[in-house]
JSON list of C-alpha atoms in Angstrom, two decimals:
[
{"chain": "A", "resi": 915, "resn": "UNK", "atom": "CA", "xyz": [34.09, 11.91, -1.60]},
{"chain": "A", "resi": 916, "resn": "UNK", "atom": "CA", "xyz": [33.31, 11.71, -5.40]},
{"chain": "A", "resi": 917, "resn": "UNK", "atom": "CA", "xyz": [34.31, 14.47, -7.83]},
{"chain": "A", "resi": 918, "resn": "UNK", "atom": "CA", "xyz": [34.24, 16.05, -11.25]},
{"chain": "A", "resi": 919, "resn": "UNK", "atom": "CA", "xyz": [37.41, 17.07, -13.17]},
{"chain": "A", "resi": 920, "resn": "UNK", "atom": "CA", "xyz": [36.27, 19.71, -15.83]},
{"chain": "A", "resi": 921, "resn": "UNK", "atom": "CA", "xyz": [38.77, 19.85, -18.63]},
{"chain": "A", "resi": 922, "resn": "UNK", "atom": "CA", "xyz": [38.89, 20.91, -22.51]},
{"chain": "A", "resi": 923, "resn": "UNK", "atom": "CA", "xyz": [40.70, 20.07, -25.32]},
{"chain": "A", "resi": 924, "resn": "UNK", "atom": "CA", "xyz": [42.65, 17.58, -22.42]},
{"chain": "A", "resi": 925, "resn": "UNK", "atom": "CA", "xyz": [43.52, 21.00, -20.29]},
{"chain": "A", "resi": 926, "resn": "UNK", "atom": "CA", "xyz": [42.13, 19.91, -16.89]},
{"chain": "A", "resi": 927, "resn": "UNK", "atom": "CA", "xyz": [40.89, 23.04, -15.68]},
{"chain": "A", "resi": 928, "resn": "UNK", "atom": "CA", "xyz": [39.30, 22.46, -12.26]},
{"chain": "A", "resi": 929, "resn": "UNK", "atom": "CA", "xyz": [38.34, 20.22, -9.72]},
{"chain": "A", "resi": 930, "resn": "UNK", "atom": "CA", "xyz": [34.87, 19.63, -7.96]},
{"chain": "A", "resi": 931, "resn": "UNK", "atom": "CA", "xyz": [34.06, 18.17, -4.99]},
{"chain": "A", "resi": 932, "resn": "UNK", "atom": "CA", "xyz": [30.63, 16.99, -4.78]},
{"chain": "A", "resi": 933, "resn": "UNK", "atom": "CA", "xyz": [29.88, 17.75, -1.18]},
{"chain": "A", "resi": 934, "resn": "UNK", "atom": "CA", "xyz": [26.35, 19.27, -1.72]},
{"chain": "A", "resi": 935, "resn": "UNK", "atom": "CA", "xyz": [23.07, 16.77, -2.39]},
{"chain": "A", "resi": 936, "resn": "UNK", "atom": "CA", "xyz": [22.53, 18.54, -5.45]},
{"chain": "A", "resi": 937, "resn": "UNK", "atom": "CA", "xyz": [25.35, 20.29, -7.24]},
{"chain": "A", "resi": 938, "resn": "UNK", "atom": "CA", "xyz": [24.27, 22.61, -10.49]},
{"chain": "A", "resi": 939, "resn": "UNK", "atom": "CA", "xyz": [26.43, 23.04, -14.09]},
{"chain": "A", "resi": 940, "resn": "UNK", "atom": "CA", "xyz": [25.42, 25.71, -16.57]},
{"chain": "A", "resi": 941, "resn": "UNK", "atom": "CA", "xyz": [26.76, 29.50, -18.10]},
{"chain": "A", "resi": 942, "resn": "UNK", "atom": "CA", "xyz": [24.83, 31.26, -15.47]},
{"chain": "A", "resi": 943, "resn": "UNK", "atom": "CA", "xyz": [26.98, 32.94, -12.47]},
{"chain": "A", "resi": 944, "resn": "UNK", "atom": "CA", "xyz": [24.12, 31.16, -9.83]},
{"chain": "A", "resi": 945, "resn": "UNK", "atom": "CA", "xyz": [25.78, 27.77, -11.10]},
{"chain": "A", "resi": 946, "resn": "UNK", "atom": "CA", "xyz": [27.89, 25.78, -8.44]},
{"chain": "A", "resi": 947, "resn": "UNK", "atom": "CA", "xyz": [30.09, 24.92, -11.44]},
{"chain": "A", "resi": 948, "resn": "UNK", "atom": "CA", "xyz": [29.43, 28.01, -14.21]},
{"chain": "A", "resi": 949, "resn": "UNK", "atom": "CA", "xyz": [30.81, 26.92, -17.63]},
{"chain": "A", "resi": 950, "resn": "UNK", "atom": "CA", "xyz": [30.60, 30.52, -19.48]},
{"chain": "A", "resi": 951, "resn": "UNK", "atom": "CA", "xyz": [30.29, 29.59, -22.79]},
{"chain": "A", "resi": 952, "resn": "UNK", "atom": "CA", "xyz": [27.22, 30.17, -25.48]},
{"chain": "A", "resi": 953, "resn": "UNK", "atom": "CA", "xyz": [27.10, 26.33, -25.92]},
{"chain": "A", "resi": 954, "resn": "UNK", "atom": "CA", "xyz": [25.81, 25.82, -22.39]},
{"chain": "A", "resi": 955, "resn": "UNK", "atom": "CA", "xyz": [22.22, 26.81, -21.13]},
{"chain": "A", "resi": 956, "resn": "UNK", "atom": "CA", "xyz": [21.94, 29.05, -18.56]},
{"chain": "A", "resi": 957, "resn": "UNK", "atom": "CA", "xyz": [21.25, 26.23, -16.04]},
{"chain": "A", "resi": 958, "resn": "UNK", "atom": "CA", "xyz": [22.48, 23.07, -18.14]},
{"chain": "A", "resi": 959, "resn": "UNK", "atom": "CA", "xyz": [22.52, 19.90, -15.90]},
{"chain": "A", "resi": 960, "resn": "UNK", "atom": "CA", "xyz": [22.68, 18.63, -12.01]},
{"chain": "A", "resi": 961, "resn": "UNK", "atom": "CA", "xyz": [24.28, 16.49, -10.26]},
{"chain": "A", "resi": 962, "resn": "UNK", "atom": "CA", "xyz": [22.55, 14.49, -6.85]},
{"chain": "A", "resi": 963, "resn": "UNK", "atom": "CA", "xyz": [24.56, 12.89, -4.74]},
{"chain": "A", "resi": 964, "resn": "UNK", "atom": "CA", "xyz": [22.53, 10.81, -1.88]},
{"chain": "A", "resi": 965, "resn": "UNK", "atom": "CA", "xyz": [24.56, 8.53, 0.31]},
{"chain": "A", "resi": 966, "resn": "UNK", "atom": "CA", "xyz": [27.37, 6.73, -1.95]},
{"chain": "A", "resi": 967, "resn": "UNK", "atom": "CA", "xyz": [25.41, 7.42, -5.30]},
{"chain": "A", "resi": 968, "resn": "UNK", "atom": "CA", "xyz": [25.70, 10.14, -7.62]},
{"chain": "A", "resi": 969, "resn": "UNK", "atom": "CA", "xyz": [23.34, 10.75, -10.44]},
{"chain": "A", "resi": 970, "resn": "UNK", "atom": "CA", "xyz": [23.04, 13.21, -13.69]},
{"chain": "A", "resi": 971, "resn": "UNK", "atom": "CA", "xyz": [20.24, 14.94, -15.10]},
{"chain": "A", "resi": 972, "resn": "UNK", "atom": "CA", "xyz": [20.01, 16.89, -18.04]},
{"chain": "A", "resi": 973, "resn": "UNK", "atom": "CA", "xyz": [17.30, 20.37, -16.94]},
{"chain": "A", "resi": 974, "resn": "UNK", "atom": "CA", "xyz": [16.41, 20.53, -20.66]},
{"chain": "A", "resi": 975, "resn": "UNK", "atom": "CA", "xyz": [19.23, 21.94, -22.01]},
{"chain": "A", "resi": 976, "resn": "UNK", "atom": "CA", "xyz": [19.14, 23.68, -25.32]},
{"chain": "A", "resi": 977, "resn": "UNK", "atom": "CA", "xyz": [21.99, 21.64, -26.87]},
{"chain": "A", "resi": 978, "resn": "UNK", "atom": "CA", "xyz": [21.85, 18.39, -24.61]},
{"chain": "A", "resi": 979, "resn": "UNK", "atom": "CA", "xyz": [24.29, 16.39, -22.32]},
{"chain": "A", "resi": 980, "resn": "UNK", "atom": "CA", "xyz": [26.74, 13.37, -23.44]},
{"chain": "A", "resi": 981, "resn": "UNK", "atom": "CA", "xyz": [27.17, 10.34, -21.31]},
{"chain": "A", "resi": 982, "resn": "UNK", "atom": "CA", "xyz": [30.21, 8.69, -22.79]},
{"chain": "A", "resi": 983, "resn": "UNK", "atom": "CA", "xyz": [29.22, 9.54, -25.91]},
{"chain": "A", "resi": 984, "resn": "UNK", "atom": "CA", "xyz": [25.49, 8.73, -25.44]},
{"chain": "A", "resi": 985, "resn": "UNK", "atom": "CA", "xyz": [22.88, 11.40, -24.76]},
{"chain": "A", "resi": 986, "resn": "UNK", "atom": "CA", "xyz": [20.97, 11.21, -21.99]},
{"chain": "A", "resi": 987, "resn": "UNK", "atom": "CA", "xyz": [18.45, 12.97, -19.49]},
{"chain": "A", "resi": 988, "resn": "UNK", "atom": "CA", "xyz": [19.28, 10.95, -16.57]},
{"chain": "A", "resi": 989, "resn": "UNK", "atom": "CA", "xyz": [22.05, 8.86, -15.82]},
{"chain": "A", "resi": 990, "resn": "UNK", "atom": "CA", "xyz": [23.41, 6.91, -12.92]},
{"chain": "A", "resi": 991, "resn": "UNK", "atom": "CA", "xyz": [27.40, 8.27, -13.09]},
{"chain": "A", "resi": 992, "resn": "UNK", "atom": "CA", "xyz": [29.53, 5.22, -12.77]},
{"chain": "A", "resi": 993, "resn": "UNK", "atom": "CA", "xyz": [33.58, 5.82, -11.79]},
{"chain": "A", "resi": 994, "resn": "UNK", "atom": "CA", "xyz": [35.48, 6.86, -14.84]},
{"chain": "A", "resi": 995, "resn": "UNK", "atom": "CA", "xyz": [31.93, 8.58, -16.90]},
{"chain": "A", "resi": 996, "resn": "UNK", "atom": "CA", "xyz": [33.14, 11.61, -18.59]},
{"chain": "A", "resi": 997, "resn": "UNK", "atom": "CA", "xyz": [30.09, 14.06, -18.99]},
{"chain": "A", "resi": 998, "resn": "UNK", "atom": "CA", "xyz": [30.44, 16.26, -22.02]},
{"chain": "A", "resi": 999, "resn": "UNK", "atom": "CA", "xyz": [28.58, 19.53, -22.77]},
{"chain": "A", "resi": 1000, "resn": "UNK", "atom": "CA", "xyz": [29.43, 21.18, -25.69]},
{"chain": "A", "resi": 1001, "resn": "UNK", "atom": "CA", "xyz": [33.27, 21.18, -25.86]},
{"chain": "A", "resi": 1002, "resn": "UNK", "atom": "CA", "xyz": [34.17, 20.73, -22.27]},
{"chain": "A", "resi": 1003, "resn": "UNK", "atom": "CA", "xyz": [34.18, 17.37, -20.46]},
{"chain": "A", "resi": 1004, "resn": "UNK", "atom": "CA", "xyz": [33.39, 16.41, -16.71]},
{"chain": "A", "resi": 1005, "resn": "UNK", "atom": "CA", "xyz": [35.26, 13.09, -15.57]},
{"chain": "A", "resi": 1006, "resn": "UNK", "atom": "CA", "xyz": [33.26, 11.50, -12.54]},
{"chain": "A", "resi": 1007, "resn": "UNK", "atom": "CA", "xyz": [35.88, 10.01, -10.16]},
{"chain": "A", "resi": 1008, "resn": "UNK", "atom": "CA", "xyz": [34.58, 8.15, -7.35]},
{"chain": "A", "resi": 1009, "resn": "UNK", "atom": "CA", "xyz": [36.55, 7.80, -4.05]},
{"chain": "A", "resi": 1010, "resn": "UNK", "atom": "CA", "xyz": [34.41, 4.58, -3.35]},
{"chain": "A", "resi": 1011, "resn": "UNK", "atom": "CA", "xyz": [33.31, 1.88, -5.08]},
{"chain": "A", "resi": 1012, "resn": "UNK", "atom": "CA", "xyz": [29.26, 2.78, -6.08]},
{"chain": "A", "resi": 1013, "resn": "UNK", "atom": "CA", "xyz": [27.78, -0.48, -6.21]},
{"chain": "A", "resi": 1014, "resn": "UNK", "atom": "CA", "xyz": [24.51, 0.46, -5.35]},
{"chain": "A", "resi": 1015, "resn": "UNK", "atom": "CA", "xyz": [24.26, 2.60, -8.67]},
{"chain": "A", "resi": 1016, "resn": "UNK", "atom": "CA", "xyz": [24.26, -0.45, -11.00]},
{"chain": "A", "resi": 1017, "resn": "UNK", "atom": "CA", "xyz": [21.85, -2.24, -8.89]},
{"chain": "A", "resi": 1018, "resn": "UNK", "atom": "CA", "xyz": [19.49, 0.46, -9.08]},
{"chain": "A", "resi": 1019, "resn": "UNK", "atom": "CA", "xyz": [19.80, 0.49, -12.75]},
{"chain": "A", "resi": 1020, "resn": "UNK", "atom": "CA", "xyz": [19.06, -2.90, -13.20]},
{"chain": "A", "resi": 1021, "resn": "UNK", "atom": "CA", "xyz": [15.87, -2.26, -11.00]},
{"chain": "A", "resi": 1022, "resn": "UNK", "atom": "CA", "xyz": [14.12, 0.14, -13.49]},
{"chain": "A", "resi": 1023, "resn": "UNK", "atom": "CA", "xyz": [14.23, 3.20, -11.33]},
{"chain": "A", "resi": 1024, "resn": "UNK", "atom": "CA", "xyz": [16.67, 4.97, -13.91]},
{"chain": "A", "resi": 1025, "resn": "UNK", "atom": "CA", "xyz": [18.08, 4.46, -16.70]},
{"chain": "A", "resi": 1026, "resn": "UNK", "atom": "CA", "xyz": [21.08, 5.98, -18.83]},
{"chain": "A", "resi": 1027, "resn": "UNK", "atom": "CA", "xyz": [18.86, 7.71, -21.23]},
{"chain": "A", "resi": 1028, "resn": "UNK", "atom": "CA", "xyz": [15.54, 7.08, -20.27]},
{"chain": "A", "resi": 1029, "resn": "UNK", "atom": "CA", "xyz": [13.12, 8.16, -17.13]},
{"chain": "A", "resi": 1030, "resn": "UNK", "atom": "CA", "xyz": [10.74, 6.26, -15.49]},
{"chain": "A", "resi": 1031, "resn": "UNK", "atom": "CA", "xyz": [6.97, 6.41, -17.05]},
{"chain": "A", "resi": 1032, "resn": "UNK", "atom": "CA", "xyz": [4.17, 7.34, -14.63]},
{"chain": "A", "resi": 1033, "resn": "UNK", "atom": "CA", "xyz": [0.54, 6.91, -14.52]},
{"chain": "A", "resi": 1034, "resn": "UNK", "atom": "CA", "xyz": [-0.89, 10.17, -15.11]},
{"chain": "A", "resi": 1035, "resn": "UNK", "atom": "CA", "xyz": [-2.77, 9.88, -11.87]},
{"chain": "A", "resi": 1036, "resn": "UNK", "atom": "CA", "xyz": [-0.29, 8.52, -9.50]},
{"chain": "A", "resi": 1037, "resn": "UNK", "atom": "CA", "xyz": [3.44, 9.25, -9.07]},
{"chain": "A", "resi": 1038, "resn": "UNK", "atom": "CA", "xyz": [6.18, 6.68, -10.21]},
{"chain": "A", "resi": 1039, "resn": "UNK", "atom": "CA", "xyz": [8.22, 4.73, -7.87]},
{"chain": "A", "resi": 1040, "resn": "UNK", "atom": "CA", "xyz": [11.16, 2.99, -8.01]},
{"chain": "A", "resi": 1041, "resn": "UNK", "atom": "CA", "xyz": [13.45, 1.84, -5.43]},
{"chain": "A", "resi": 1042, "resn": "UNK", "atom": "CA", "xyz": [17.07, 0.81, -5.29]},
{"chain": "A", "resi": 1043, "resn": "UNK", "atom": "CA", "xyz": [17.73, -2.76, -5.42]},
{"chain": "A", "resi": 1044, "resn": "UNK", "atom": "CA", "xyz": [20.08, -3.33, -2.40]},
{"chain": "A", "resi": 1045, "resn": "UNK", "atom": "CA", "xyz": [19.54, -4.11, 1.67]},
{"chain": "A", "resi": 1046, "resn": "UNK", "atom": "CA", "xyz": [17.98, -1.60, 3.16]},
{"chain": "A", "resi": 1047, "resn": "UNK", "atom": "CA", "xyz": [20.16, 0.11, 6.33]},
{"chain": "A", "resi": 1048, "resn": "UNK", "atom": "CA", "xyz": [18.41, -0.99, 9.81]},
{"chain": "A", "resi": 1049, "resn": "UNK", "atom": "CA", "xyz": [16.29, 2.29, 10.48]},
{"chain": "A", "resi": 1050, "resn": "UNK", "atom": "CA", "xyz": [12.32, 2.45, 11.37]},
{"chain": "A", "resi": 1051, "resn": "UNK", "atom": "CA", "xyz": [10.70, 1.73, 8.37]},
{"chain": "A", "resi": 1052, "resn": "UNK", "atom": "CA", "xyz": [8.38, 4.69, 6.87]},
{"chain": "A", "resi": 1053, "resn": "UNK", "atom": "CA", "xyz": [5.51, 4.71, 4.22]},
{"chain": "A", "resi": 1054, "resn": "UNK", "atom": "CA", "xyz": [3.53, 7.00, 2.40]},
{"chain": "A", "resi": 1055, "resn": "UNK", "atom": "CA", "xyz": [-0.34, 6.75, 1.76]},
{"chain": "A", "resi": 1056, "resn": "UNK", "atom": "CA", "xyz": [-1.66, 8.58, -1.43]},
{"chain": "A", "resi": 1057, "resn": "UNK", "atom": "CA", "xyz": [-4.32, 11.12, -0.18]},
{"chain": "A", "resi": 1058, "resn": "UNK", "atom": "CA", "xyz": [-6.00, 12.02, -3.65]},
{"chain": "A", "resi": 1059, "resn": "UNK", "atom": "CA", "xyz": [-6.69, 11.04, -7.40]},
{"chain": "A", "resi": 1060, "resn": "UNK", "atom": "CA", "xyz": [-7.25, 7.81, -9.02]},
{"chain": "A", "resi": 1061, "resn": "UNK", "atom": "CA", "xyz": [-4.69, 5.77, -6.43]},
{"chain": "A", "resi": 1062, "resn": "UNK", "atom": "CA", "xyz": [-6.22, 7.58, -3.35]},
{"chain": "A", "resi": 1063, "resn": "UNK", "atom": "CA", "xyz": [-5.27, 5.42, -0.18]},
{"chain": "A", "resi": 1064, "resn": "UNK", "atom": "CA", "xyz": [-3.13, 3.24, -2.01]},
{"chain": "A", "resi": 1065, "resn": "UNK", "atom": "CA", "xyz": [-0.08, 3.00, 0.83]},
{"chain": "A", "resi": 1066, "resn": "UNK", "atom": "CA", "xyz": [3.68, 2.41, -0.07]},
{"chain": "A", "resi": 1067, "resn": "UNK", "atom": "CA", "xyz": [6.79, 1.32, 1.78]},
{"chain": "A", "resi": 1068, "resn": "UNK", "atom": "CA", "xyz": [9.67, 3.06, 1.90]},
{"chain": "A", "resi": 1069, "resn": "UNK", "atom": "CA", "xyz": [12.12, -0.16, 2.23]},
{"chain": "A", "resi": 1070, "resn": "UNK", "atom": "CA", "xyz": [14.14, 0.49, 0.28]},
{"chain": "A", "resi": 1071, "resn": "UNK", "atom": "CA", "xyz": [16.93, 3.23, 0.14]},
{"chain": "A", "resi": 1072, "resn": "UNK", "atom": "CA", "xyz": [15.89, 5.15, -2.50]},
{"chain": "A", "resi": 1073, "resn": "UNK", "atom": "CA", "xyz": [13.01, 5.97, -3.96]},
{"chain": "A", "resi": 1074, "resn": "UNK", "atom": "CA", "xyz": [12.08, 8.06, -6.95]},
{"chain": "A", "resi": 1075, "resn": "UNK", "atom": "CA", "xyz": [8.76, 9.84, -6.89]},
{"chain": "A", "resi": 1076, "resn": "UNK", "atom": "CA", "xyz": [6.58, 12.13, -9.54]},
{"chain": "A", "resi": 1077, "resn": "UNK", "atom": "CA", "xyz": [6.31, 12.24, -13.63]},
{"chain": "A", "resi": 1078, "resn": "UNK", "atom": "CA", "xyz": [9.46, 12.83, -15.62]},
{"chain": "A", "resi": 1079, "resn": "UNK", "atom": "CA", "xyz": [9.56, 15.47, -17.52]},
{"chain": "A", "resi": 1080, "resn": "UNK", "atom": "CA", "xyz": [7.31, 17.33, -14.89]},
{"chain": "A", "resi": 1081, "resn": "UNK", "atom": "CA", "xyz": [8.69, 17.01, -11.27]},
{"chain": "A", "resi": 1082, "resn": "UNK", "atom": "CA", "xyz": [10.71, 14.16, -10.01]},
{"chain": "A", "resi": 1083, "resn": "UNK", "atom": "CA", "xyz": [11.84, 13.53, -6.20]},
{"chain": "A", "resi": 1084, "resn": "UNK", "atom": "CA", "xyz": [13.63, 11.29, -4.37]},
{"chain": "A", "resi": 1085, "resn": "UNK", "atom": "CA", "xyz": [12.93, 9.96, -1.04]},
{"chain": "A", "resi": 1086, "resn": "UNK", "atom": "CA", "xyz": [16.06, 8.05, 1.20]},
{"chain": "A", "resi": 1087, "resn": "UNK", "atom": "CA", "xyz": [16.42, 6.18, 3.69]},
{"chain": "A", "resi": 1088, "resn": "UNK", "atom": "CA", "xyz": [19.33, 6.43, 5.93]},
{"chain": "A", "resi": 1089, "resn": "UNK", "atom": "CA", "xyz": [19.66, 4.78, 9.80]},
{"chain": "A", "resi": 1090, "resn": "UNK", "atom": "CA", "xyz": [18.80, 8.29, 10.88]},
{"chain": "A", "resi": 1091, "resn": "UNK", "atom": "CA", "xyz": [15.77, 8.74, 9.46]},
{"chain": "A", "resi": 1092, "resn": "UNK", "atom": "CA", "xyz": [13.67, 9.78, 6.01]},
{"chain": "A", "resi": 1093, "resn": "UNK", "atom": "CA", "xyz": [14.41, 13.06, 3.62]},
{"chain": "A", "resi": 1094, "resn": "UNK", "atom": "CA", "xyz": [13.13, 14.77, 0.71]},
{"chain": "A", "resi": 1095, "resn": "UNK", "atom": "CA", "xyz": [15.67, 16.28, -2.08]},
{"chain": "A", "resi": 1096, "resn": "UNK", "atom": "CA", "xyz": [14.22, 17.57, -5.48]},
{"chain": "A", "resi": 1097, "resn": "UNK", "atom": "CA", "xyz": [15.28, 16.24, -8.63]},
{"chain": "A", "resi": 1098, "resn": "UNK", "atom": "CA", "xyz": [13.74, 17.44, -11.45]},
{"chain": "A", "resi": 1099, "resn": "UNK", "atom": "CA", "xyz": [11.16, 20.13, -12.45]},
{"chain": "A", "resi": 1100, "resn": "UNK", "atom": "CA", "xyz": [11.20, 24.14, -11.72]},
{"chain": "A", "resi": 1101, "resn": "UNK", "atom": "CA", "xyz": [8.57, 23.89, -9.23]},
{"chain": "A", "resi": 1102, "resn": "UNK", "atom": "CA", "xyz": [9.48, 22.12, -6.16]},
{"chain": "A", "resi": 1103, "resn": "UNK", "atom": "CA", "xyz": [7.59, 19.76, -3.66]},
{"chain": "A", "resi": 1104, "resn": "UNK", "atom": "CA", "xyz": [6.05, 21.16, -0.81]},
{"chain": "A", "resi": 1105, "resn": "UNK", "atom": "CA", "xyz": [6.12, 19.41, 2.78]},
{"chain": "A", "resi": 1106, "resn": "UNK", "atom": "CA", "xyz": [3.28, 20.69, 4.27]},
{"chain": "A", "resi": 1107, "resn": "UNK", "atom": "CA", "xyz": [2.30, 23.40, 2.07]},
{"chain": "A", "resi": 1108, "resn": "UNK", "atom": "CA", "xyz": [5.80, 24.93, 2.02]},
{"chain": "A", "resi": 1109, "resn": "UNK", "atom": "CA", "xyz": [7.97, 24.24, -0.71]},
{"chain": "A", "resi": 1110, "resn": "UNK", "atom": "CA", "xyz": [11.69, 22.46, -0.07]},
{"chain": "A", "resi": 1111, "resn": "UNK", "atom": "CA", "xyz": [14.75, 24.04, -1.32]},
{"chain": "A", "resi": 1112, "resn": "UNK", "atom": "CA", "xyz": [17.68, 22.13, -3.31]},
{"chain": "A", "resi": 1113, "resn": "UNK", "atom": "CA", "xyz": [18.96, 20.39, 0.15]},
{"chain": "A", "resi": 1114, "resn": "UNK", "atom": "CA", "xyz": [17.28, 17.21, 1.42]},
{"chain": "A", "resi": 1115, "resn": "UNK", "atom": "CA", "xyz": [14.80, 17.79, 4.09]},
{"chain": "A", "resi": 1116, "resn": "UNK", "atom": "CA", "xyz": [14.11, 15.58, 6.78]},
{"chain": "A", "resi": 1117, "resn": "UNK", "atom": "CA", "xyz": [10.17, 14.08, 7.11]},
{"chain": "A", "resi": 1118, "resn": "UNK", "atom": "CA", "xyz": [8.61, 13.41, 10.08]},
{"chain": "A", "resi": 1119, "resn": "UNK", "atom": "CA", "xyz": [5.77, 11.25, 10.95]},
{"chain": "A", "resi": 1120, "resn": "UNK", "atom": "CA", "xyz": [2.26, 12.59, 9.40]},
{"chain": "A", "resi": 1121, "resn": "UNK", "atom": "CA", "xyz": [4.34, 15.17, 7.00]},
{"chain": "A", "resi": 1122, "resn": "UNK", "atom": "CA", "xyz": [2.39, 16.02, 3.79]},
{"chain": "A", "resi": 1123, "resn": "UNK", "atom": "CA", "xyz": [4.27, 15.51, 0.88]},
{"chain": "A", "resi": 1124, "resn": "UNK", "atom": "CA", "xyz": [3.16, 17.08, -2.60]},
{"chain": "A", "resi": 1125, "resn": "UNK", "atom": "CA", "xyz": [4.40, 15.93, -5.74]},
{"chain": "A", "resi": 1126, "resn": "UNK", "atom": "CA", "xyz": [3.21, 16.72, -9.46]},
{"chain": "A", "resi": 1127, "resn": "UNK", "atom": "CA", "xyz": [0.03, 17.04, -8.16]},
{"chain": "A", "resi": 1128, "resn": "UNK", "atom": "CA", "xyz": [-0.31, 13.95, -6.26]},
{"chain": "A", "resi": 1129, "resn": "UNK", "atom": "CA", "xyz": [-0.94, 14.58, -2.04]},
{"chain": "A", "resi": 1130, "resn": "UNK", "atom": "CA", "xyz": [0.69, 12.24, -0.01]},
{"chain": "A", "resi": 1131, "resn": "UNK", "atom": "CA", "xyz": [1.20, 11.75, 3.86]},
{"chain": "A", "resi": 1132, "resn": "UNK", "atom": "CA", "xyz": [4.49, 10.76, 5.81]},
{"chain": "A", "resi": 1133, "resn": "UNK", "atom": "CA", "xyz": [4.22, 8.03, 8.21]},
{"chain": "A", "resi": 1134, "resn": "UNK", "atom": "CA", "xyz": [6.02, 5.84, 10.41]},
{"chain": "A", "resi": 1135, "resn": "UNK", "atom": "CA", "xyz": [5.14, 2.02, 10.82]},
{"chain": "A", "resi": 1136, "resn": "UNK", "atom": "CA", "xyz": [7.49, 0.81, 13.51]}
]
């Protein structure tokens, strides 16, 4: 299991697991790692872990978030990345080897630094560049706006959905099936008509997904 080793001024001063999908930094109590200092917004930055991968994002922090020295809003973390907010530092240590990180990278779906640009009337996607695990394969069909009926494949086993900036989720694919988790945004998806919380939730076949607008239905091909 991958983890975070906060430390400051080289004084390690706890260890994280990252057992949760989607584990939260900032000064606030609510935090699942609370860094009580002024530097730090109330709720700084996240962490998503989804299968073997782990990625950063920045919630709009007052005072930003360091990548090995580079800022950035969302960021793929890599074994050996030390995160820095303010004065303290979060080393990302990675049990396995996350190959599937780079790959995705490379693919466009998100890079250190930089999120995806969407059409204003249809969501972004991007997928990770690897094989697929052997599961049924799923789509989703775009229900209104400019792209309405357009269809999409989920072959891949991630796949990033929604405007940056606005509200961002990811959709995986594992041999047991499809789920939701939110990424970015204070307003979550809905799955039909009731929003998600900060665990992934499992779709099923004619689900209605909404993101940044954009109404989308759940299905299974075969």
């Amino acid at each position: 299991m991958a983890k975070l080793i906060l430390s400051m001024d080289g004084l390690v001063l706890k260890e994280i697991s990252l057992s949760k999908e989607r584990t939260t930094i900032g000064r606030r109590p609510s935090n699942d790692i609370q860094i009580d200092n002024l530097a730090i917004s109330g709720e700084h930055a996240a962490v998503v872990t989804i299968l073997n991968d782990s990625f950063l994002e920045d919630l709009n922090s007052t005072n930003g978030t360091l990548v090995n020295g580079q800022p950035v809003k969302k960021h793929f973390l890599k074994n050996g990345d030390v995160v820095e907010l303010g004065k303290y530092k979060l080393k990302f240590i990675a049990e396995q080897a996350q190959g599937g990180a780079a790959d995705y990278e490379k693919s466009g779906g998100m890079t250190p630094g930089r999120a995806t640009p969407a059409p204003a009337s249809a969501p972004a996607a991007a997928a990770q560049n690897a094989s697929p695990p052997s599961a049924v394969l799923g789509a989703i069909q775009i229900l209104n706006g400019a792209n309405a009926g357009r269809e999409l494949e989920l072959v891949k086993p991630l796949t990033t959905l929604g405007k940056p900036g606005a509200q961002v989720a990811v959709i995986a694919r594992r041999p047991q099936g499809y789920s939701i988790t939110h990424v970015e945004g204070a307003k979550f998806p809905t799955v039909n008509g009731q929003a998600i919380d900060a665990q992934a939730r499992p779709l099923k076949d004619h689900d209605v997904v909404e993101i940044a607008g954009i109404k989308m239905e759940f299905f299974i091909k075969g």
